[in-house]
Short mmCIF file of C-alpha atoms in Angstrom, two decimals:
data_model
loop_
_atom_site.label_atom_id
_atom_site.label_comp_id
_atom_site.label_asym_id
_atom_site.label_seq_id
_atom_site.Cartn_x
_atom_site.Cartn_y
_atom_site.Cartn_z
CA MET A 166 111.83 51.70 62.25
CA ALA A 167 111.06 51.71 65.83
CA ARG A 168 109.53 48.88 67.79
CA LEU A 169 107.87 49.10 71.16
CA LEU A 170 107.57 46.15 73.20
CA ALA A 171 106.13 45.83 76.31
CA LEU A 172 107.42 42.98 78.76
CA ALA A 173 105.04 42.25 81.84
CA SER A 174 106.29 39.42 84.25
CA LEU A 175 108.64 36.92 83.98
CA LEU A 176 108.83 34.26 86.37
CA GLY A 177 106.74 36.19 89.00
CA CYS A 178 108.99 38.99 89.36
CA SER A 179 107.55 42.61 88.39
CA GLN A 180 109.76 43.61 85.23
CA ALA A 181 109.86 47.67 84.32
CA LEU A 182 108.38 47.87 80.60
CA PHE A 183 111.00 48.73 77.79
CA ALA A 184 111.15 50.21 74.15
CA VAL A 185 113.29 48.34 71.67
CA ASN A 186 114.35 50.67 69.16
CA THR A 187 116.41 49.85 65.85
CA VAL A 188 118.11 52.65 64.64
CA ASP A 189 120.07 52.62 61.15
CA ILE A 190 123.07 55.07 60.88
CA PRO A 191 122.95 56.11 56.95
CA LEU A 192 126.57 56.08 54.81
CA ASN A 193 124.93 59.10 53.38
CA GLY A 194 123.23 62.00 54.78
CA SER A 195 122.91 65.63 55.51
CA LYS A 196 125.50 66.66 57.66
CA ALA A 197 126.58 70.14 59.59
CA ILE A 198 129.99 71.27 61.24
CA LEU A 199 130.16 70.44 65.29
CA ARG A 200 132.51 72.95 66.34
CA PRO A 201 133.92 72.00 69.83
CA ASP A 202 133.06 75.10 70.99
CA ALA A 203 129.61 74.76 70.24
CA TYR A 204 128.34 74.86 73.80
CA GLY A 205 129.23 77.80 75.95
CA TYR A 206 127.82 80.77 78.36
CA SER A 207 126.40 84.41 78.02
CA VAL A 208 127.14 86.38 81.36
CA GLU A 209 124.78 89.54 82.39
CA PRO A 210 127.36 92.24 82.80
CA SER A 211 126.11 92.88 85.95
CA SER A 212 127.02 89.61 87.06
CA MET A 213 130.81 89.25 86.14
CA ALA A 214 132.06 90.78 89.25
CA PRO A 215 130.18 88.52 91.63
CA PHE A 216 130.97 85.57 89.56
CA LEU A 217 134.98 86.17 89.66
CA GLN A 218 134.90 87.13 93.60
CA THR A 219 134.67 82.98 93.90
CA ASN A 220 136.79 80.50 92.20
CA LEU A 221 133.61 77.70 91.86
CA ALA A 222 133.33 79.13 87.50
CA SER A 223 136.66 79.03 87.10
CA VAL A 224 136.98 75.55 88.43
CA LEU A 225 133.97 74.20 86.28
CA MET A 226 135.07 75.83 83.10
CA GLY A 227 138.65 74.22 83.34
CA HIS A 228 136.95 71.08 83.50
CA ILE A 229 135.48 71.83 80.31
CA ALA A 230 138.55 72.92 78.63
CA ASN A 231 140.46 69.74 79.67
CA ILE A 232 137.38 67.48 78.04
CA ILE A 233 137.14 69.26 75.03
CA GLY A 234 140.60 70.39 74.99
CA THR A 235 139.82 74.08 73.95
CA PRO A 236 137.96 76.52 76.35
CA ALA A 237 134.32 77.27 76.25
CA PRO A 238 133.27 80.82 74.86
CA ILE A 239 132.06 83.57 77.39
CA ARG A 240 129.83 86.30 76.05
CA VAL A 241 129.67 89.32 78.45
CA GLY A 242 126.36 90.63 77.49
CA GLY A 243 122.37 91.24 77.64
CA ASN A 244 119.91 93.32 79.06
CA ILE A 245 122.51 95.55 81.09
CA ALA A 246 124.99 96.04 77.62
CA ASP A 247 122.64 98.59 76.98
CA GLN A 248 122.57 100.04 80.40
CA THR A 249 126.60 100.02 80.88
CA LEU A 250 128.18 103.61 80.89
CA PHE A 251 132.18 103.73 80.96
CA VAL A 252 133.17 106.47 83.25
CA PRO A 253 136.95 106.68 83.09
CA ASP A 254 137.41 107.82 86.58
CA LEU A 255 135.06 105.46 88.32
CA ASP A 256 136.86 104.40 91.82
CA THR A 257 136.10 101.05 91.59
CA PRO A 258 136.35 98.86 88.48
CA SER A 259 132.15 98.85 88.44
CA LEU A 260 129.38 99.69 89.96
CA ALA A 261 125.59 98.52 89.95
CA LEU A 262 123.06 100.75 90.52
CA PRO A 263 121.02 100.74 92.41
CA ASN A 264 122.50 97.44 93.35
CA ASP A 265 123.80 93.74 91.72
CA THR A 266 120.63 92.44 92.43
CA THR A 267 118.49 95.01 90.71
CA VAL A 268 120.22 96.87 88.19
CA GLU A 269 119.26 99.76 86.30
CA VAL A 270 122.97 101.20 85.33
CA LEU A 271 126.26 99.68 85.22
CA GLN A 272 128.91 101.84 85.55
CA ILE A 273 132.37 100.55 84.22
CA GLN A 274 136.32 101.78 83.79
CA LYS A 275 139.08 100.24 82.20
CA ASP A 276 139.80 98.00 85.22
CA TRP A 277 136.65 95.77 84.68
CA PHE A 278 137.66 93.87 82.57
CA ARG A 279 140.94 93.05 83.86
CA GLY A 280 141.50 89.69 85.68
CA TRP A 281 138.82 87.55 83.03
CA THR A 282 141.78 86.49 81.08
CA GLU A 283 143.28 85.09 84.58
CA TYR A 284 139.83 83.84 85.77
CA PHE A 285 138.69 81.68 82.78
CA PRO A 286 140.79 79.29 81.49
CA ARG A 287 143.74 80.45 79.03
CA GLY A 288 142.77 80.59 75.33
CA THR A 289 138.69 81.61 76.23
CA ASP A 290 137.28 83.12 73.68
CA PHE A 291 135.48 86.40 74.88
CA ILE A 292 132.36 87.91 73.29
CA TYR A 293 131.75 91.40 74.49
CA THR A 294 128.20 93.52 73.54
CA LEU A 295 128.50 97.25 73.42
CA ASN A 296 126.09 99.63 74.25
CA LEU A 297 124.45 100.26 70.68
CA ARG A 298 121.52 102.43 73.04
CA ASN A 299 123.31 105.64 73.93
CA THR A 300 123.92 107.45 70.47
CA SER A 301 125.31 110.68 71.92
CA GLN A 302 128.57 112.36 70.91
CA LEU A 303 129.21 109.63 68.00
CA TRP A 304 129.02 106.86 70.12
CA THR A 305 131.35 107.70 72.61
CA ASN A 306 130.72 105.42 75.36
CA ALA A 307 130.64 102.36 73.04
CA MET A 308 134.04 103.67 71.90
CA GLN A 309 135.17 103.93 74.97
CA GLU A 310 133.86 100.70 75.78
CA ALA A 311 135.80 99.01 72.61
CA ALA A 312 139.43 101.29 73.40
CA ALA A 313 139.23 99.88 77.06
CA ALA A 314 138.66 96.01 76.22
CA MET A 315 140.62 95.56 73.50
CA ASP A 316 143.43 97.22 75.65
CA VAL A 317 142.90 94.73 78.76
CA LEU A 318 141.81 91.81 77.05
CA GLY A 319 144.17 91.51 73.86
CA ASP A 320 143.76 88.32 72.19
CA SER A 321 141.34 86.92 73.73
CA LEU A 322 138.61 89.52 72.63
CA ALA A 323 137.40 87.48 69.56
CA LEU A 324 134.30 89.62 68.56
CA PHE A 325 132.28 92.66 69.30
CA GLU A 326 128.49 92.92 69.20
CA LEU A 327 126.76 96.31 69.02
CA GLY A 328 123.55 96.30 71.49
CA ASN A 329 121.76 93.77 72.71
CA GLU A 330 118.29 92.53 71.55
CA ILE A 331 117.91 95.65 69.33
CA ASP A 332 114.54 94.60 67.84
CA HIS A 333 113.06 95.92 71.60
CA TYR A 334 114.42 99.41 71.06
CA ILE A 335 111.41 100.75 70.38
CA ASN A 336 109.00 99.10 72.63
CA LYS A 337 111.99 100.13 75.60
CA GLY A 338 112.16 103.69 74.72
CA TRP A 339 115.06 104.14 72.95
CA ARG A 340 114.25 104.52 69.17
CA THR A 341 111.09 105.84 67.34
CA ALA A 342 108.74 104.23 65.41
CA THR A 343 110.90 104.37 62.55
CA TRP A 344 113.29 101.67 63.84
CA GLY A 345 113.95 98.76 61.49
CA THR A 346 116.77 97.01 59.30
CA LYS A 347 117.52 100.06 57.32
CA GLU A 348 118.23 102.53 60.14
CA TYR A 349 119.97 99.68 62.13
CA THR A 350 122.31 98.83 59.44
CA HIS A 351 122.92 102.45 59.11
CA GLN A 352 123.92 102.90 62.73
CA TRP A 353 125.58 99.56 62.54
CA LYS A 354 127.95 100.74 59.81
CA GLN A 355 128.39 104.04 61.14
CA LEU A 356 129.89 102.41 64.65
CA THR A 357 132.06 99.99 63.45
CA HIS A 358 133.74 102.25 61.25
CA GLN A 359 134.52 104.44 63.65
CA ILE A 360 136.10 101.64 65.60
CA LEU A 361 137.85 100.38 62.50
CA THR A 362 139.26 103.68 61.98
CA ALA A 363 140.05 104.23 65.58
CA GLY A 364 143.58 104.54 66.38
CA PHE A 365 143.29 101.83 69.04
CA TYR A 366 142.00 99.30 66.65
CA ARG A 367 144.56 100.70 63.66
CA ASN A 368 147.57 99.78 66.02
CA SER A 369 146.32 96.95 67.40
CA THR A 370 148.16 93.58 66.65
CA HIS A 371 144.68 91.45 67.32
CA LYS A 372 142.02 93.16 65.54
CA PRO A 373 138.39 91.53 67.27
CA ARG A 374 135.30 90.75 64.58
CA PHE A 375 131.58 91.61 65.25
CA GLN A 376 128.51 89.59 65.56
CA ALA A 377 125.87 91.19 64.24
CA ALA A 378 122.04 91.48 64.37
CA VAL A 379 121.56 90.25 68.23
CA PHE A 380 117.59 89.96 67.78
CA ALA A 381 115.52 88.42 70.52
CA ASP A 382 112.04 87.35 68.57
CA PRO A 383 111.25 84.30 67.67
CA PRO A 384 109.76 84.32 63.79
CA TRP A 385 106.83 82.16 64.71
CA VAL A 386 106.21 83.14 68.49
CA PRO A 387 104.12 86.05 67.93
CA ASP A 388 103.79 86.56 71.49
CA GLN A 389 107.32 87.10 72.37
CA HIS A 390 107.36 90.00 70.04
CA ASP A 391 107.60 92.88 71.76
CA GLU A 392 107.12 94.85 69.07
CA ILE A 393 105.98 94.74 65.04
CA ASP A 394 109.23 95.35 63.17
CA ASP A 395 111.15 93.55 60.26
CA PHE A 396 114.13 92.30 62.42
CA ASP A 397 115.04 89.11 60.90
CA ILE A 398 118.48 87.43 59.46
CA ILE A 399 116.62 87.69 55.87
CA ASN A 400 115.45 91.42 55.95
CA VAL A 401 118.93 92.53 57.48
CA THR A 402 120.93 90.89 55.17
CA ARG A 403 118.84 92.26 52.14
CA ALA A 404 119.27 95.65 54.13
CA GLY A 405 122.86 95.68 53.45
CA LEU A 406 124.26 93.87 56.63
CA VAL A 407 126.37 92.01 54.68
CA ASP A 408 130.61 92.21 55.30
CA PRO A 409 132.34 88.76 55.53
CA GLN A 410 135.80 90.78 56.52
CA ILE A 411 134.34 91.57 59.62
CA ILE A 412 131.20 89.90 60.69
CA ALA A 413 131.66 86.35 61.71
CA ALA A 414 128.24 85.63 63.14
CA TYR A 415 125.01 86.71 63.06
CA SER A 416 123.28 85.96 66.27
CA VAL A 417 119.91 85.67 67.14
CA HIS A 418 118.19 84.84 70.43
CA LEU A 419 115.77 81.85 71.75
CA TYR A 420 113.76 81.19 75.22
CA PRO A 421 111.37 78.56 74.55
CA GLN A 422 109.33 79.51 77.54
CA SER A 423 109.10 82.71 79.57
CA THR A 424 108.26 83.97 83.00
CA CYS A 425 107.87 87.94 81.73
CA ASP A 426 104.33 87.93 82.44
CA GLU A 427 101.75 86.17 83.98
CA VAL A 428 100.03 85.14 81.02
CA ARG A 429 103.31 82.87 79.73
CA ARG A 430 104.63 81.82 83.41
CA ALA A 431 100.99 80.18 83.73
CA ARG A 432 102.39 77.94 80.64
CA LEU A 433 105.56 77.14 82.11
CA SER A 434 106.07 73.10 81.76
CA LEU A 435 109.16 71.30 82.59
CA ASN A 436 107.17 68.41 80.40
CA LEU A 437 107.09 70.63 77.66
CA LEU A 438 110.62 71.82 77.86
CA SER A 439 111.81 68.18 78.02
CA ASP A 440 110.26 67.39 74.51
CA HIS A 441 112.18 66.45 71.36
CA GLU A 442 109.55 67.46 68.86
CA VAL A 443 108.98 70.71 70.75
CA ILE A 444 112.59 71.22 70.54
CA TRP A 445 112.77 70.44 66.75
CA ARG A 446 109.60 72.60 66.42
CA ASN A 447 111.53 75.51 68.24
CA LEU A 448 114.58 75.15 66.19
CA SER A 449 113.13 74.98 62.86
CA GLN A 450 111.96 78.03 62.93
CA TYR A 451 115.67 79.29 61.84
CA VAL A 452 116.73 77.34 59.36
CA PRO A 453 115.47 80.22 56.68
CA GLN A 454 117.44 82.74 59.04
CA GLN A 455 120.39 80.17 59.05
CA ALA A 456 120.36 80.00 55.24
CA ALA A 457 120.37 83.86 54.76
CA ALA A 458 123.35 83.94 57.32
CA GLU A 459 125.30 81.16 55.48
CA ALA A 460 124.53 83.49 52.18
CA ALA A 461 126.19 86.29 54.05
CA HIS A 462 129.00 84.10 54.60
CA ALA A 463 128.81 83.80 58.21
CA PRO A 464 127.15 81.33 60.50
CA LEU A 465 123.84 81.71 62.67
CA VAL A 466 124.50 81.12 65.93
CA LEU A 467 122.16 81.32 69.23
CA GLY A 468 123.99 84.04 71.40
CA GLU A 469 121.61 83.83 73.93
CA THR A 470 119.06 81.42 75.25
CA ASN A 471 117.98 79.28 78.35
CA SER A 472 115.20 77.56 79.56
CA ALA A 473 112.92 80.81 79.99
CA SER A 474 113.28 83.89 79.38
CA CYS A 475 113.02 86.46 82.54
CA SER A 476 115.95 84.47 84.46
CA GLY A 477 114.18 81.08 84.00
CA GLN A 478 111.74 79.46 86.61
CA SER A 479 113.33 77.26 89.79
CA GLY A 480 111.67 74.06 89.81
CA ILE A 481 111.92 73.47 85.79
CA SER A 482 115.15 75.38 84.88
CA ASP A 483 117.61 74.17 87.28
CA THR A 484 116.14 70.25 87.07
CA PHE A 485 117.75 67.07 85.23
CA GLY A 486 114.86 67.58 82.92
CA ALA A 487 116.47 71.20 82.16
CA ALA A 488 119.76 68.92 81.51
CA LEU A 489 118.25 66.93 79.03
CA TRP A 490 117.07 69.76 77.31
CA SER A 491 119.94 71.18 76.87
CA THR A 492 121.78 67.81 75.66
CA ASP A 493 119.09 67.87 72.90
CA TYR A 494 118.70 71.22 72.31
CA VAL A 495 122.76 71.92 71.32
CA LEU A 496 123.01 68.89 68.86
CA ALA A 497 119.13 69.62 67.27
CA ALA A 498 120.69 73.03 66.83
CA ALA A 499 124.14 71.95 65.41
CA SER A 500 122.20 69.34 62.84
CA LEU A 501 120.52 72.30 61.81
CA GLY A 502 123.37 74.22 60.86
CA ILE A 503 123.06 76.67 64.08
CA GLU A 504 127.04 76.47 65.33
CA GLN A 505 126.90 77.91 68.75
CA VAL A 506 124.79 78.01 71.78
CA LEU A 507 125.45 80.24 74.51
CA PHE A 508 123.25 79.46 77.88
CA HIS A 509 122.74 83.20 79.74
CA LEU A 510 123.68 83.15 83.27
CA GLY A 511 122.99 85.69 86.01
CA HIS A 512 124.80 85.19 89.20
CA THR A 513 121.00 85.27 90.91
CA SER A 514 119.32 83.51 88.06
CA ALA A 515 117.11 80.16 88.47
CA TYR A 516 118.53 79.02 85.00
CA SER A 517 122.21 79.16 85.95
CA ALA A 518 124.29 76.32 85.61
CA PHE A 519 126.11 77.11 88.49
CA THR A 520 126.20 80.03 91.33
CA PRO A 521 128.92 81.93 92.83
CA ALA A 522 127.51 82.73 96.00
CA PRO A 523 125.32 82.55 98.22
CA TYR A 524 121.73 85.40 97.89
CA GLU A 525 118.26 85.55 99.07
CA SER A 526 115.11 84.92 96.89
CA GLU A 527 112.06 84.41 97.50
CA GLY A 528 112.28 84.46 101.58
CA GLU A 529 114.77 82.03 101.44
CA GLU A 530 118.50 81.94 101.60
CA LEU A 531 120.29 79.56 98.84
CA GLU A 532 123.67 78.66 98.77
CA ALA A 533 126.34 79.07 96.39
CA GLY A 534 126.31 75.84 94.33
CA ILE A 535 125.53 73.77 91.41
CA ARG A 536 122.55 72.86 89.23
CA ALA A 537 121.42 69.79 87.61
CA ASN A 538 121.55 71.87 84.33
CA PHE A 539 125.42 71.83 84.35
CA TYR A 540 125.79 68.08 83.83
CA SER A 541 124.92 68.73 80.07
CA HIS A 542 127.87 70.58 79.39
CA VAL A 543 130.28 67.88 80.98
CA PHE A 544 128.54 65.32 78.94
CA LEU A 545 128.36 67.19 75.61
CA ALA A 546 131.84 68.11 76.41
CA HIS A 547 132.52 64.53 75.80
CA VAL A 548 130.64 64.70 72.10
CA LEU A 549 132.62 68.07 71.11
CA GLY A 550 136.04 66.96 71.93
CA ALA A 551 137.56 65.34 69.06
CA ARG A 552 140.38 62.71 68.30
CA ASN A 553 143.41 64.68 67.86
CA ASN A 554 141.67 67.70 67.44
CA ARG A 555 140.13 67.08 64.10
CA PRO A 556 136.87 68.75 62.46
CA GLN A 557 133.85 66.76 63.40
CA GLN A 558 130.24 66.92 61.72
CA ILE A 559 127.03 65.91 62.94
CA SER A 560 123.86 64.60 61.63
CA ALA A 561 120.35 63.86 63.27
CA LEU A 562 119.01 60.04 62.77
CA ALA A 563 115.60 60.20 61.43
CA ALA A 564 115.09 56.91 63.27
CA ALA A 565 115.68 58.52 66.43
CA ASN A 566 112.86 61.55 66.24
CA ALA A 567 109.78 61.06 68.46
CA SER A 568 108.75 63.28 71.60
CA ASP A 569 110.69 61.39 73.74
CA PHE A 570 113.61 60.58 71.77
CA SER A 571 116.43 61.57 70.14
CA GLY A 572 119.56 60.56 68.39
CA TYR A 573 122.81 61.99 66.43
CA ALA A 574 125.74 60.79 64.46
CA ILE A 575 129.02 62.25 64.55
CA TYR A 576 131.49 61.85 62.02
CA GLY A 577 135.19 62.62 62.25
CA GLU A 578 137.37 63.80 59.18
CA GLY A 579 140.87 62.63 58.44
CA PRO A 580 142.72 59.17 58.17
CA ARG A 581 140.13 57.30 60.24
CA SER A 582 137.47 59.33 58.95
CA GLY A 583 133.75 58.45 59.05
CA LEU A 584 131.08 57.71 62.19
CA GLU A 585 132.78 58.05 65.13
CA LYS A 586 129.80 58.47 68.02
CA LEU A 587 126.44 58.22 68.58
CA VAL A 588 124.37 60.21 70.79
CA PHE A 589 120.90 59.30 71.90
CA VAL A 590 118.71 60.94 74.60
CA ASP A 591 115.23 59.62 76.22
CA LEU A 592 113.60 62.60 76.95
CA GLY A 593 110.45 60.45 78.63
CA VAL A 594 109.20 62.11 81.67
CA TRP A 595 110.54 60.12 84.70
CA ASN A 596 109.99 61.42 88.21
CA SER A 597 111.99 60.33 91.43
CA SER A 598 111.15 60.47 94.98
CA VAL A 599 114.75 61.18 95.50
CA GLY A 600 117.33 63.80 94.69
CA LEU A 601 114.63 66.40 94.83
CA HIS A 602 116.21 68.84 96.61
CA ASN A 603 119.31 71.19 96.33
CA PRO A 604 119.95 73.89 98.46
CA SER A 605 121.04 76.58 95.76
CA THR A 606 117.65 76.48 94.39
CA LEU A 607 114.20 77.03 96.15
CA SER A 608 112.89 74.50 98.20
CA ALA A 609 109.62 75.98 97.76
CA THR A 610 109.97 74.26 94.20
CA ASP A 611 111.02 70.91 94.76
CA SER A 612 108.80 68.50 93.44
CA THR A 613 106.05 66.09 95.22
CA SER A 614 105.46 64.29 92.08
CA VAL A 615 106.37 60.46 91.84
CA SER A 616 106.12 58.34 88.35
CA PRO A 617 104.37 55.06 89.71
CA GLY A 618 106.11 51.62 89.02
CA ARG A 619 109.48 50.93 88.13
CA ARG A 620 111.59 53.06 86.17
CA PRO A 621 111.39 52.02 82.30
CA HIS A 622 114.31 51.32 80.33
CA ARG A 623 115.01 51.31 76.54
CA LYS A 624 117.29 49.37 74.20
CA VAL A 625 118.44 50.62 71.26
CA GLN A 626 120.28 49.01 68.58
CA ALA A 627 122.10 50.55 66.25
CA ARG A 628 123.16 49.14 62.60
CA THR A 629 126.39 50.69 61.87
CA THR A 630 129.36 50.71 59.91
CA TRP A 631 131.93 49.59 62.53
CA GLN A 632 133.52 46.43 62.22
CA PRO A 633 132.44 43.40 64.07
CA GLY A 634 134.68 43.24 67.29
CA THR A 635 135.39 46.96 67.94
CA GLU A 636 134.90 48.40 71.17
CA VAL A 637 133.08 51.18 71.93
CA LYS A 638 133.23 53.11 74.98
CA ILE A 639 130.23 54.16 76.83
CA LEU A 640 129.12 57.57 78.76
CA LYS A 641 125.62 58.39 80.53
CA LEU A 642 124.10 61.59 81.98
CA GLN A 643 122.25 60.26 84.57
CA GLY A 644 120.06 61.58 87.50
CA PRO A 645 117.25 60.44 89.83
CA GLY A 646 114.71 61.96 87.17
CA THR A 647 113.40 64.45 85.29
CA ASN A 648 112.36 66.24 88.30
CA ALA A 649 115.56 65.85 90.18
CA LYS A 650 117.75 69.00 90.96
CA SER A 651 120.70 66.43 92.57
CA GLY A 652 122.27 63.32 92.24
CA VAL A 653 123.23 64.07 88.75
CA SER A 654 126.36 62.52 86.97
CA VAL A 655 128.29 61.57 84.12
CA SER A 656 128.90 57.93 84.41
CA GLY A 657 129.53 58.33 88.19
CA VAL A 658 131.24 61.66 88.10
CA SER A 659 130.13 64.96 89.34
CA PHE A 660 131.21 67.80 90.97
CA SER A 661 131.62 69.35 94.39
CA PRO A 662 128.65 72.44 94.62
CA GLU A 663 131.62 73.88 97.04
CA THR A 664 134.80 73.94 95.21
CA GLY A 665 134.05 73.01 91.78
CA GLU A 666 136.49 69.95 91.97
CA MET A 667 135.52 66.56 90.47
CA VAL A 668 134.22 63.85 92.94
CA GLY A 669 134.19 60.40 91.97
CA ARG A 670 135.73 58.24 88.95
CA GLU A 671 134.43 57.63 85.71
CA GLU A 672 132.31 53.89 85.57
CA LYS A 673 133.88 52.26 82.95
CA GLU A 674 131.79 50.44 80.64
CA LYS A 675 132.19 49.09 77.01
CA VAL A 676 130.19 47.04 74.43
CA VAL A 677 131.61 45.31 71.33
CA VAL A 678 130.21 45.80 68.16
CA GLN A 679 128.44 42.39 66.67
CA HIS A 680 127.84 40.74 63.62
CA GLY A 681 126.40 43.27 60.89
CA GLY A 682 127.68 46.32 62.48
CA ILE A 683 124.92 46.03 65.49
CA VAL A 684 125.57 48.10 68.41
CA GLU A 685 123.42 47.06 71.48
CA LEU A 686 122.70 50.38 74.01
CA GLU A 687 120.32 50.20 77.03
CA LEU A 688 119.43 53.53 78.91
CA LEU A 689 116.84 54.37 81.70
CA GLN A 690 113.68 56.58 80.73
CA ALA A 691 115.37 60.25 80.89
CA GLU A 692 118.84 59.48 79.90
CA ALA A 693 121.40 60.30 77.62
CA ILE A 694 124.18 57.80 76.29
CA LEU A 695 127.01 58.23 74.58
CA ALA A 696 128.98 55.47 72.15
CA GLN A 697 132.31 56.22 71.01
CA ARG A 698 134.69 54.11 69.05
CA VAL A 699 137.71 53.49 70.60
#
């Protein structure tokens, strides 16, 4: 059980308050798969060309691939997927109309897909969302997209999706009121049959599979439902959307907050985002959905997510608090059996982890750069990367489960099976007076809130099965405070916002396992720590 001890002053010197948590690591408990590609990105189709115009994302994704040993997956999809038209004789690879910041239609031709495999690290898996909105002439548009993507991307094209957030089609005027799981399943099977039997698919040496569902509305949050419908994984699998041979995953989308309207915008809160109990509650609503997907012999994934829908909110989405949120979010999702989390990116979106080029927003000229939340991926890359690429499993720790504190045990398989890593995240809010500005974010949202006194810290005593004397390597996700937009690092390592190149050297830190398998760790309020057996 956790014990909270408050220390006053010692020999007249003021000391920060600290918490002491004793955490027992269970020998046996519920474990879930922790995939090396558990953290990836979803890129709005109209943002692919702007991202590829600079090297920033390419270099950053290279760092992630080097740490994990496998690249992060890239889904090219989003609202614009169902507004994408294939124009074979277009005189440019893509054309966003009226422009690339206010896109109503994205016209593409085959050359649009070129360069993706060279830009992203070798071995990157792409998920591509076909236009399901346009049903004319037996899905001609979707078929042209599929043929071009397969021809250009080859082995890199892992999965197709059919449509984006199809449970919003009635509200958008793209389907009639009869649109539900039965009609969707019929259309999904019709289009997949056409793809599977087409010459371009049958004659290909690499045959991508499908990521089904792609639903937006969370089961337990009624005010995020755009329409009344029956779309969820339970109902759609009951309607017959089950085919383990071609369905590799079922996808749902989740945004815990929203900027899409003034009512929800008024509720936006960085403190609410960086709260483990809220994270757990948001993800727990998908437990029945995950069970339905598993019964259909495919995993459930969060195929599109981020801190707040409709492009996020500067001052929340681009802070260190968002980095701590996404760290806890990915691990909590994995522990519940949600195997992959893809964070949505736009080239001018407040929630994007990095932005490729300067742009204007709300009267300010923003620079290209890296936001604080990218460092969550860097930190988690060390968690996801396994010794000798062996499979890993994850378990949430019951003794580290509070609003401001969470913990996870990572287990390996093979000759050295057993506990390999521990992750603890302190989500307590600590607002700093430094690191508040980042030239790639709005200066108008730079925080003016400062927490009083000295920054608290937490001591964790983890009772493990590790032998006394075993060395344990320590890595930390660090930032000046929850409200910081800059000054973030992973144990002293940061990245140039101009080039993406690594800056600084990793600060080496180790502890030794004590008698009884005790590992003593210390972390500041608003910080995450990884302890890995050497």
